XYZ file of C-alpha atoms in Angstrom:
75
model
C 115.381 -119.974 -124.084
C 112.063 -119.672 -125.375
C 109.705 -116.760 -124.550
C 105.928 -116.803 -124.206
C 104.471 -114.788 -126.787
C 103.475 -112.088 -123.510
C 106.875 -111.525 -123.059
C 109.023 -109.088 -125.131
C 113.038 -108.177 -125.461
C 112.884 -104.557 -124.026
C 115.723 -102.609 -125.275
C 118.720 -102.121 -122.658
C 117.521 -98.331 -122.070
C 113.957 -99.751 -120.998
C 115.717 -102.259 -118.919
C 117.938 -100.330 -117.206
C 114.921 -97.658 -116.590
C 112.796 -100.651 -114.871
C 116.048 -101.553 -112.666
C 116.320 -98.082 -111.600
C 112.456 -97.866 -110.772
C 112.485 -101.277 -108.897
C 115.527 -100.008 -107.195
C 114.232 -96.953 -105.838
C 111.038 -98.862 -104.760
C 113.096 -101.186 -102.514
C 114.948 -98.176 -101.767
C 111.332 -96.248 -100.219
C 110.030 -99.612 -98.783
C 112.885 -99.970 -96.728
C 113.143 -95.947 -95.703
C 109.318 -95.593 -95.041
C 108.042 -98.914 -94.575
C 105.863 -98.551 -97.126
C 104.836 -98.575 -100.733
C 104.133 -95.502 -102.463
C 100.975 -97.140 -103.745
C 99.991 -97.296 -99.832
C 100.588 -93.757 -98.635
C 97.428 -91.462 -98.758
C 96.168 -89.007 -101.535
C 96.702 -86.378 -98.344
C 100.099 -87.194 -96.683
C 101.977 -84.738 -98.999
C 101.347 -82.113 -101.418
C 102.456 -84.264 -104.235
C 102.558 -81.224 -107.118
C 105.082 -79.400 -104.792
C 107.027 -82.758 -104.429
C 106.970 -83.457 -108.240
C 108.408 -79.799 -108.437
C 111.105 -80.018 -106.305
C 112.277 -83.282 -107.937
C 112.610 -81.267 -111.297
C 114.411 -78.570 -109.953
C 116.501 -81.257 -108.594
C 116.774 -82.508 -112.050
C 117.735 -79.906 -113.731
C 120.720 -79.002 -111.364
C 122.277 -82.379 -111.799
C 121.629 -81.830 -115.472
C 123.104 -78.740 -115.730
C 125.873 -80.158 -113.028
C 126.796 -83.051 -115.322
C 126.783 -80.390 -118.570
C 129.395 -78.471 -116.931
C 131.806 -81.546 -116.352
C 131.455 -82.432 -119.726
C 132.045 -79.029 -121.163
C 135.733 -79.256 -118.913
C 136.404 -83.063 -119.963
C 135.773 -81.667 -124.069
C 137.465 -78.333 -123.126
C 140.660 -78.447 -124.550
C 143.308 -76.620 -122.229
């Protein structure tokens, strides 16, 4: 297959990234009816959001840190 010379191979990492995005876009759509694009400036206090996310984050990091640390663990 031939590409246009707009489009470009994105490594898997990029790809995968863009699935997950267009994923959780379906995924908001379909709980809120809407796009995040749509909602207003006002509706939420996005900063606070944001932070909450990361502290979310940084559990499942530190979650997924501690499994690993038990699978390399030897007993």
């Amino acid at each position: 297959m031939k590409r246009s010379q707009n489009e470009i191979k994105r490594p898997e990492v990029t790809q995968r990234i863009i699935e997950l995005l267009d994923k959780q876009n379906e995924k908001g759509l379909k709980k809120y009816g809407t796009t995040i694009d749509q909602v207003s400036d006002m509706a939420y206090d996005w900063k606070l959001m944001a932070l909450e996310e990361a502290i979310d984050l940084i559990q499942y990091q530190q979650k997924e840190i501690m499994r690993l640390e038990r699978l390399l663990t030897p007993i």
